[in-house]
Structures are given as structure tokens and as C-alpha cells.
XYZ file of N, CA and C in Angstrom:
375
model
N 112.667 88.234 106.659
C 111.262 88.617 106.706
C 111.168 90.032 107.241
N 110.393 90.878 106.535
C 110.264 92.282 106.912
C 108.791 92.650 107.010
N 108.388 93.261 108.138
C 107.027 93.791 108.250
C 106.886 94.961 107.280
N 105.818 94.927 106.454
C 105.602 96.050 105.532
C 104.368 96.863 105.909
N 103.366 96.218 106.538
C 102.179 96.923 107.016
C 101.722 96.321 108.332
N 101.079 97.165 109.157
C 100.478 96.723 110.409
C 98.984 97.012 110.348
N 98.177 95.987 110.635
C 96.718 96.115 110.658
C 96.292 96.167 112.116
N 95.527 97.198 112.483
C 95.070 97.356 113.859
C 93.569 97.633 113.887
N 92.961 97.372 115.026
C 91.566 97.743 115.256
C 90.525 96.830 114.644
N 90.905 95.837 113.854
C 89.952 94.931 113.231
C 90.392 94.514 111.842
N 89.535 93.723 111.209
C 89.854 93.181 109.882
C 89.694 94.238 108.785
N 90.479 94.054 107.708
C 90.376 94.901 106.524
C 90.261 94.025 105.283
N 89.616 94.565 104.262
C 89.569 93.914 102.955
C 90.620 94.592 102.090
N 91.706 93.864 101.805
C 92.773 94.403 100.961
C 92.326 94.242 99.516
N 92.306 95.345 98.764
C 91.887 95.282 97.365
C 93.077 95.231 96.413
N 94.242 95.716 96.852
C 95.459 95.611 96.043
C 96.663 95.833 96.935
N 97.663 94.984 96.767
C 98.959 95.140 97.426
C 100.009 95.088 96.322
N 100.747 96.185 96.161
C 101.681 96.362 95.053
C 103.030 96.811 95.591
N 104.082 96.094 95.221
C 105.427 96.464 95.624
C 106.243 96.922 94.434
N 107.282 97.671 94.726
C 108.222 98.100 93.688
C 109.634 97.968 94.236
N 110.513 97.378 93.451
C 111.916 97.263 93.839
C 112.547 98.645 93.674
N 113.186 99.140 94.747
C 113.836 100.452 94.684
C 115.350 100.343 94.590
N 115.898 99.210 95.055
C 117.321 98.900 94.922
C 117.412 97.442 94.492
N 118.157 97.164 93.440
C 118.242 95.808 92.879
C 118.437 94.766 93.981
N 117.700 93.646 93.853
C 117.830 92.557 94.812
C 119.068 91.734 94.482
N 119.632 91.100 95.480
C 120.866 90.337 95.324
C 120.805 89.291 94.223
N 121.921 89.093 93.540
C 122.007 88.141 92.426
C 122.339 86.751 92.957
N 121.393 86.188 93.722
C 121.507 84.842 94.283
C 120.127 84.197 94.211
N 120.062 82.876 94.392
C 118.762 82.220 94.476
C 117.973 82.920 95.574
N 116.755 83.354 95.266
C 116.082 84.302 96.142
C 114.566 84.158 96.035
N 113.958 83.351 96.891
C 112.502 83.179 96.874
C 111.814 84.351 97.558
N 110.862 84.969 96.850
C 110.103 86.105 97.367
C 108.665 85.680 97.628
N 108.101 86.061 98.771
C 106.708 85.763 99.077
C 106.159 86.821 100.027
N 104.817 86.794 100.214
C 104.148 87.713 101.135
C 103.260 86.879 102.045
N 103.258 87.225 103.325
C 102.454 86.478 104.280
C 101.771 87.402 105.268
N 100.703 86.893 105.879
C 99.988 87.600 106.929
C 100.335 86.924 108.248
N 100.749 87.720 109.206
C 101.106 87.212 110.524
C 100.130 87.818 111.531
N 99.016 87.108 111.817
C 97.998 87.666 112.702
C 98.468 87.724 114.156
N 97.932 88.685 114.898
C 98.245 88.800 116.318
C 97.823 87.528 117.051
N 96.661 86.993 116.673
C 96.174 85.731 117.231
C 95.976 84.760 116.087
N 96.638 83.611 116.150
C 96.497 82.614 115.097
C 97.822 82.313 114.432
N 97.744 81.697 113.264
C 98.908 81.180 112.559
C 99.221 82.007 111.320
N 100.493 82.250 111.080
C 100.940 82.951 109.872
C 100.503 82.154 108.646
N 100.002 82.866 107.617
C 99.602 82.168 106.387
C 100.088 82.917 105.162
N 100.257 82.174 104.085
C 100.815 82.698 102.839
C 99.735 83.423 102.038
N 100.002 84.658 101.681
C 99.116 85.442 100.816
C 99.565 85.296 99.367
N 100.886 85.300 99.153
C 101.472 85.108 97.820
C 102.677 84.194 97.981
N 102.598 82.993 97.397
C 103.669 82.016 97.573
C 104.926 82.419 96.803
N 106.003 81.709 97.093
C 107.336 82.087 96.631
C 107.510 82.014 95.120
N 108.267 82.977 94.632
C 108.716 83.015 93.243
C 110.172 83.483 93.258
N 110.943 83.050 92.284
C 112.356 83.413 92.211
C 112.503 84.908 91.875
N 113.322 85.606 92.667
C 113.537 87.037 92.456
C 115.000 87.387 92.314
N 115.812 86.467 91.774
C 117.239 86.667 91.597
C 117.508 87.931 90.771
N 118.221 88.893 91.380
C 118.652 90.130 90.715
C 117.491 90.938 90.125
N 116.348 90.905 90.773
C 115.212 91.715 90.313
C 115.632 93.180 90.331
N 115.515 93.848 89.188
C 116.067 95.189 89.065
C 115.153 96.270 89.639
N 115.755 97.401 89.966
C 115.010 98.549 90.470
C 113.950 98.946 89.443
N 112.745 99.185 89.908
C 111.626 99.511 89.032
C 110.747 98.310 88.736
N 111.237 97.090 89.037
C 110.419 95.891 88.883
C 109.255 95.924 89.854
N 108.103 95.380 89.441
C 106.899 95.421 90.275
C 106.591 94.041 90.844
N 105.978 94.038 92.022
C 105.561 92.835 92.730
C 104.064 92.969 92.981
N 103.270 92.028 92.480
C 101.814 92.097 92.610
C 101.326 90.904 93.424
N 100.521 91.188 94.448
C 99.947 90.143 95.295
C 98.507 89.923 94.865
N 98.214 88.701 94.390
C 96.841 88.388 93.984
C 95.966 88.019 95.173
N 96.571 87.611 96.274
C 95.819 87.361 97.489
C 95.184 85.995 97.596
N 95.463 85.105 96.636
C 94.825 83.780 96.661
C 95.824 82.663 96.974
N 97.011 83.032 97.431
C 98.019 82.043 97.788
C 98.892 81.592 96.639
N 98.563 82.004 95.400
C 99.414 81.654 94.269
C 100.680 82.498 94.305
N 101.620 82.177 93.453
C 102.926 82.841 93.464
C 102.798 84.355 93.310
N 103.671 85.057 94.015
C 103.813 86.489 93.861
C 104.090 86.770 92.390
N 103.413 87.738 91.807
C 103.645 88.072 90.399
C 104.700 89.163 90.317
N 105.665 89.005 89.414
C 106.712 90.014 89.274
C 106.887 90.428 87.824
N 107.271 91.686 87.651
C 107.792 92.144 86.368
C 109.249 92.463 86.654
N 110.152 91.765 86.029
C 111.567 91.901 86.327
C 112.233 93.093 85.695
N 111.495 93.848 84.918
C 112.099 94.965 84.189
C 111.509 96.292 84.640
N 112.364 97.282 84.806
C 111.899 98.621 85.150
C 111.020 99.148 84.026
N 109.924 99.768 84.381
C 109.030 100.359 83.393
C 108.021 99.396 82.810
N 108.127 98.101 83.134
C 107.160 97.122 82.621
C 105.850 97.275 83.385
N 104.739 97.164 82.689
C 103.438 97.251 83.349
C 103.139 95.976 84.099
N 102.423 96.101 85.194
C 102.052 94.929 85.983
C 100.809 94.282 85.405
N 100.821 92.969 85.325
C 99.652 92.221 84.896
C 98.892 91.842 86.154
N 97.694 92.376 86.318
C 96.914 92.100 87.519
C 95.710 91.269 87.112
N 95.742 89.977 87.476
C 94.634 89.096 87.175
C 94.008 88.646 88.482
N 92.880 87.970 88.411
C 92.200 87.577 89.637
C 91.613 88.794 90.320
N 91.126 88.604 91.509
C 90.490 89.725 92.200
C 91.476 90.594 92.932
N 92.542 89.987 93.473
C 93.494 90.757 94.271
C 92.953 91.094 95.644
N 91.757 90.631 95.961
C 91.130 90.971 97.237
C 91.289 89.831 98.231
N 91.548 90.207 99.494
C 91.642 89.218 100.563
C 91.401 89.897 101.902
N 90.867 89.112 102.838
C 90.582 89.632 104.171
C 91.827 89.447 105.029
N 92.244 90.522 105.685
C 93.441 90.484 106.514
C 93.056 90.792 107.960
N 93.466 89.928 108.894
C 93.170 90.145 110.301
C 94.145 91.139 110.938
N 93.900 91.472 112.177
C 94.825 92.299 112.953
C 96.177 91.583 113.014
N 97.240 92.308 112.791
C 98.599 91.748 112.809
C 99.471 92.470 111.818
N 100.399 91.737 111.217
C 101.312 92.348 110.250
C 101.238 91.635 108.905
N 101.556 92.380 107.865
C 101.746 91.830 106.526
C 103.247 91.881 106.291
N 103.817 90.744 105.888
C 105.266 90.623 105.804
C 105.730 90.260 104.396
N 106.866 90.822 104.004
C 107.548 90.464 102.762
C 108.701 89.556 103.154
N 108.737 88.384 102.551
C 109.772 87.405 102.880
C 110.693 87.242 101.680
N 111.965 87.411 101.931
C 112.990 87.355 100.889
C 114.038 86.352 101.354
N 114.008 85.146 100.801
C 114.901 84.076 101.250
C 116.079 83.969 100.289
N 117.249 84.325 100.761
C 118.442 84.166 99.941
C 119.250 85.427 99.781
N 118.600 86.588 99.716
C 119.322 87.833 99.494
C 119.254 88.708 100.733
N 120.354 89.341 101.052
C 120.361 90.302 102.150
C 120.564 91.719 101.637
N 120.514 91.881 100.321
C 120.675 93.211 99.738
C 119.442 93.561 98.910
N 119.270 94.846 98.650
C 118.137 95.323 97.867
C 117.104 95.974 98.770
N 116.116 96.595 98.140
C 115.063 97.273 98.890
C 113.796 97.351 98.048
N 112.655 97.416 98.731
C 111.359 97.553 98.068
C 110.536 98.609 98.782
N 109.538 99.124 98.069
C 108.522 99.976 98.696
C 107.173 99.367 98.330
N 106.151 99.578 99.173
C 104.865 98.919 99.005
C 103.713 99.906 99.126
N 102.659 99.668 98.348
C 101.405 100.422 98.430
C 100.286 99.427 98.676
N 99.309 99.814 99.495
C 98.202 98.940 99.836
C 96.908 99.742 99.803
N 95.885 99.192 99.129
C 94.556 99.782 99.099
C 93.629 98.844 99.866
N 92.738 99.417 100.688
C 91.893 98.557 101.517
C 90.600 99.271 101.922
N 89.647 98.454 102.434
C 88.422 98.929 103.069
C 88.392 98.327 104.469
N 87.994 99.123 105.470
C 87.837 98.593 106.825
C 86.589 97.734 106.883
N 86.702 96.532 107.440
C 85.548 95.655 107.626
C 84.962 95.794 109.028
N 85.802 96.168 109.987
C 85.370 96.376 111.369
C 85.575 97.850 111.736
N 84.673 98.353 112.580
C 84.790 99.744 113.040
C 86.152 99.950 113.688
N 86.874 100.983 113.279
C 88.174 101.304 113.852
C 89.350 100.580 113.222
N 89.095 99.715 112.236
C 90.196 99.006 111.586
C 90.979 99.952 110.689
N 92.297 99.798 110.686
C 93.134 100.623 109.820
C 94.446 99.909 109.513
N 95.163 100.434 108.531
C 96.446 99.881 108.109
C 97.460 101.008 108.108
N 98.657 100.723 108.627
C 99.748 101.696 108.618
C 101.009 101.011 108.117
N 101.844 101.795 107.469
C 103.147 101.290 107.024
C 103.955 100.899 108.250
N 104.616 99.752 108.192
C 105.390 99.267 109.354
C 106.766 99.901 109.402
């Protein structure tokens, strides 16, 4: 589990969370998911697990924000299919990428949001 963003100062409305594989993920059974780990309260699933065995560099990861499986494009250069709203309210805490099975590979993430509380902000972890 890796922290990818830190939310401070209050709640935010996440409008899109998009990841990109920068180094191929390990060629093993490998469940990928995204979760919110609030400073106060219980960790909850934002995007449930999907198999990411050997996901190649350039593959995209799309979080719909409704708890359904993380959406992936396994091929470099493939366009991401973004359905649903992609919007979700995130409390103060961290947003985490969970990769069960592989210890190799790397991703980068982009997040678009609106502050819901005065002083709320998001920073890369």
C-alpha cells in the first residue's frame, strides 16, 4: 500500500483520479485497488480490486469513485474509458494505491478536485 495523495484542512470533492503505469508491474497475480484512509474513521474502498498482472508502462488506471473495480487499460497509448461521474467526497487523510502481489513496477497519479471546506487542499504524498 502506497500513499499517493494527502488531503488536509477539510473535505474535497474529487472529480477525477487518474493513474499511469510508468514501469511495468510484476508478472504475478496482482490485485490493484484505491482506498481512502481518513485521519479519523475507517479506511474505505474507492475502487475495488482488479487484476493488474504485468500491466505495461503507459497503461492507465481510472478511479470511478463508486467502489466498483479500478478501471485499467493494459496497453500503452490506449485511451481511458471514463464512465460514471468519477466524483467522490474525500475526508482529511490519505488516498492510497494498493498493489497486492507485486513488489515491482511504478505508477504516477493525477487528481482533480474542488475544496468543500475552507482551507482544504490536496498534495502529492
